[in-house]
mmCIF file of C-alpha atoms in Angstrom:
data_model
loop_
_atom_site.group_PDB
_atom_site.id
_atom_site.type_symbol
_atom_site.label_atom_id
_atom_site.label_comp_id
_atom_site.label_asym_id
_atom_site.label_seq_id
_atom_site.Cartn_x
_atom_site.Cartn_y
_atom_site.Cartn_z
ATOM 1 C CA MET A 1 173.302 19.442 108.039
ATOM 2 C CA ARG A 2 172.393 23.573 108.661
ATOM 3 C CA ALA A 3 171.636 24.119 105.039
ATOM 4 C CA GLN A 4 169.002 20.605 104.789
ATOM 5 C CA THR A 5 167.329 22.032 108.403
ATOM 6 C CA SER A 6 167.025 25.671 106.537
ATOM 7 C CA ARG A 7 165.353 23.963 103.712
ATOM 8 C CA LEU A 8 162.772 21.771 106.005
ATOM 9 C CA VAL A 9 161.956 25.728 107.226
ATOM 10 C CA LEU A 10 161.511 26.802 104.319
ATOM 11 C CA THR A 11 159.397 24.408 102.943
ATOM 12 C CA LEU A 12 157.308 23.753 106.166
ATOM 13 C CA SER A 13 156.397 27.395 105.996
ATOM 14 C CA LEU A 14 155.476 27.573 102.477
ATOM 15 C CA ALA A 15 153.751 24.239 103.328
ATOM 16 C CA ALA A 16 151.283 26.086 106.376
ATOM 17 C CA ALA A 17 151.144 28.704 104.235
ATOM 18 C CA ALA A 18 149.468 27.805 101.306
ATOM 19 C CA CYS A 19 147.084 25.881 103.950
ATOM 20 C CA ALA A 20 146.192 28.784 104.953
ATOM 21 C CA PRO A 21 142.809 30.547 104.215
ATOM 22 C CA ALA A 22 142.275 33.200 101.518
ATOM 23 C CA VAL A 23 142.526 36.138 102.308
ATOM 24 C CA ALA A 24 142.319 39.539 100.318
ATOM 25 C CA SER A 25 141.705 43.366 101.051
ATOM 26 C CA THR A 26 141.198 46.581 99.380
ATOM 27 C CA SER A 27 142.699 50.380 101.424
ATOM 28 C CA TYR A 28 140.079 53.026 101.533
ATOM 29 C CA VAL A 29 142.592 55.471 102.315
ATOM 30 C CA ARG A 30 146.218 55.351 103.583
ATOM 31 C CA LEU A 31 147.217 55.865 107.101
ATOM 32 C CA PRO A 32 148.681 58.696 107.627
ATOM 33 C CA GLN A 33 151.711 57.145 109.916
ATOM 34 C CA PRO A 34 152.461 54.114 110.131
ATOM 35 C CA ARG A 35 150.775 52.309 113.571
ATOM 36 C CA ALA A 36 152.516 49.079 114.866
ATOM 37 C CA GLU A 37 150.145 46.483 114.114
ATOM 38 C CA ARG A 38 148.069 44.565 116.784
ATOM 39 C CA ASP A 39 147.485 41.850 118.292
ATOM 40 C CA ALA A 40 144.826 40.179 115.747
ATOM 41 C CA ALA A 41 142.520 38.688 118.629
ATOM 42 C CA ALA A 42 142.292 42.050 119.627
ATOM 43 C CA ILE A 43 140.199 42.790 116.380
ATOM 44 C CA ARG A 44 136.475 42.853 117.127
ATOM 45 C CA VAL A 45 134.629 42.085 114.841
ATOM 46 C CA TYR A 46 130.874 43.563 114.429
ATOM 47 C CA GLU A 47 128.017 41.146 113.105
ATOM 48 C CA HIS A 48 124.813 42.966 114.010
ATOM 49 C CA THR A 49 125.700 46.362 115.558
ATOM 50 C CA ARG A 50 128.779 48.795 115.796
ATOM 51 C CA PRO A 51 130.696 50.391 117.884
ATOM 52 C CA ALA A 52 129.861 53.096 120.271
ATOM 53 C CA CYS A 53 133.174 54.638 119.284
ATOM 54 C CA ALA A 54 133.763 57.077 116.262
ATOM 55 C CA PHE A 55 135.543 55.335 112.961
ATOM 56 C CA GLU A 56 136.636 56.074 109.843
ATOM 57 C CA GLU A 57 136.028 52.700 107.327
ATOM 58 C CA ILE A 58 139.337 52.027 106.308
ATOM 59 C CA GLY A 59 139.218 49.193 103.431
ATOM 60 C CA ARG A 60 137.490 46.158 102.549
ATOM 61 C CA VAL A 61 138.416 42.545 103.769
ATOM 62 C CA ALA A 62 137.469 39.176 102.653
ATOM 63 C CA GLY A 63 138.042 35.475 103.706
ATOM 64 C CA ARG A 64 137.740 31.580 102.053
ATOM 65 C CA ARG A 65 138.385 28.512 102.504
ATOM 66 C CA THR A 66 141.007 27.020 100.668
ATOM 67 C CA LEU A 67 140.800 23.680 102.098
ATOM 68 C CA PRO A 68 137.382 21.553 103.299
ATOM 69 C CA THR A 69 139.371 21.405 106.538
ATOM 70 C CA GLN A 70 139.610 24.869 107.100
ATOM 71 C CA SER A 71 136.681 26.626 109.795
ATOM 72 C CA PRO A 72 134.466 29.756 110.047
ATOM 73 C CA ASP A 73 136.874 30.559 113.124
ATOM 74 C CA ASP A 74 140.228 29.904 110.659
ATOM 75 C CA ILE A 75 138.979 32.395 108.196
ATOM 76 C CA LEU A 76 138.007 34.996 110.599
ATOM 77 C CA ASP A 77 141.461 34.339 112.460
ATOM 78 C CA ALA A 78 143.054 35.263 109.198
ATOM 79 C CA MET A 79 141.131 38.370 108.512
ATOM 80 C CA ARG A 80 142.195 39.395 111.565
ATOM 81 C CA ARG A 81 145.108 39.232 111.435
ATOM 82 C CA ARG A 82 145.207 41.047 107.668
ATOM 83 C CA ALA A 83 142.675 43.937 109.459
ATOM 84 C CA SER A 84 145.637 44.227 112.050
ATOM 85 C CA GLN A 85 148.177 44.488 109.117
ATOM 86 C CA MET A 86 145.828 47.137 107.680
ATOM 87 C CA GLY A 87 145.704 49.355 110.852
ATOM 88 C CA GLY A 88 142.664 48.145 111.941
ATOM 89 C CA ASP A 89 140.824 48.339 115.249
ATOM 90 C CA ALA A 90 137.292 46.210 114.214
ATOM 91 C CA ILE A 91 135.723 44.632 111.598
ATOM 92 C CA ILE A 92 131.952 46.100 111.395
ATOM 93 C CA ALA A 93 128.864 44.708 108.540
ATOM 94 C CA PHE A 94 130.720 40.896 109.367
ATOM 95 C CA ALA A 95 128.612 39.003 106.845
ATOM 96 C CA GLU A 96 128.792 35.558 104.970
ATOM 97 C CA GLN A 97 128.527 36.550 101.278
ATOM 98 C CA GLN A 98 127.493 34.211 98.541
ATOM 99 C CA ASP A 99 128.803 33.629 95.070
ATOM 100 C CA GLY A 100 126.886 32.883 92.017
ATOM 101 C CA PRO A 101 126.872 29.215 91.308
ATOM 102 C CA SER A 102 129.420 27.715 89.227
ATOM 103 C CA GLY A 103 130.292 24.598 87.451
ATOM 104 C CA VAL A 104 131.465 22.400 84.498
ATOM 105 C CA ILE A 105 129.140 20.872 82.903
ATOM 106 C CA ILE A 106 129.899 17.713 79.629
ATOM 107 C CA THR A 107 128.153 17.101 76.792
ATOM 108 C CA VAL A 108 128.356 12.865 77.032
ATOM 109 C CA SER A 109 125.868 12.342 74.250
ATOM 110 C CA GLU A 110 122.938 14.666 72.228
ATOM 111 C CA SER A 111 120.522 14.176 74.780
ATOM 112 C CA ALA A 112 122.276 13.324 77.873
ATOM 113 C CA SER A 113 125.319 15.975 79.764
ATOM 114 C CA ALA A 114 126.746 15.549 83.555
ATOM 115 C CA GLY A 115 127.852 17.619 85.382
ATOM 116 C CA THR A 116 128.345 19.824 89.134
ATOM 117 C CA ILE A 117 127.236 22.789 89.931
ATOM 118 C CA VAL A 118 128.810 24.408 93.231
ATOM 119 C CA THR A 119 128.418 27.841 94.880
ATOM 120 C CA SER A 120 130.994 28.808 97.165
ATOM 121 C CA SER A 121 130.620 31.630 99.895
ATOM 122 C CA ALA A 122 132.906 33.867 101.419
ATOM 123 C CA LEU A 123 133.206 35.560 104.639
ATOM 124 C CA VAL A 124 133.161 39.439 104.080
ATOM 125 C CA GLY A 125 133.236 42.680 106.330
ATOM 126 C CA THR A 126 134.875 46.391 106.758
ATOM 127 C CA VAL A 127 137.728 46.947 108.703
ATOM 128 C CA VAL A 128 137.803 50.202 110.705
ATOM 129 C CA ARG A 129 139.709 52.788 113.023
ATOM 130 C CA PHE A 130 138.445 53.902 115.566
ATOM 131 C CA THR A 131 139.313 58.072 116.165
ATOM 132 C CA ASP A 132 139.129 58.336 119.224
ATOM 133 C CA ALA A 133 142.274 56.936 121.312
ATOM 134 C CA SER A 134 140.068 56.868 124.896
ATOM 135 C CA CYS A 135 137.702 55.184 123.191
ATOM 136 C CA ALA A 136 139.464 52.586 121.318
ATOM 137 C CA ALA A 137 141.248 51.937 124.318
ATOM 138 C CA GLN A 138 137.960 51.681 126.669
ATOM 139 C CA VAL A 139 136.875 48.981 123.590
ATOM 140 C CA ALA A 140 140.494 47.330 123.734
ATOM 141 C CA ALA A 141 139.438 47.328 127.887
ATOM 142 C CA THR A 142 135.790 45.467 127.539
ATOM 143 C CA ARG A 143 137.252 42.524 125.655
#
């Protein structure tokens, strides 16, 4: 019975992971020391402004949906989790990036073809870490 329960939990975990938005990231710098992961909900997102605190850019993060039922908020939550894993305090320059059109065209006859053109988009941003701990604490308190 215990082995069946373990398999069921593993299967459900894998299924849940497969349903998560796709998130990719690139680190610009290596953190000098391991840092405790922040609560992902505490990661601030700046779309049109920048934080008042001094910061350094530590990487880039991008997210896109893998299922039609995923909302932009689902993707943003996944991006916040990744930013937290990277040691970030915030995501700046948050925006939607349109990918170029792509599609499949199938020739039906010499004079006819059928196909579909799809455009996709991703949410992107730059992960930053505040360099002044007291200012970072003040930003976190205003949340």
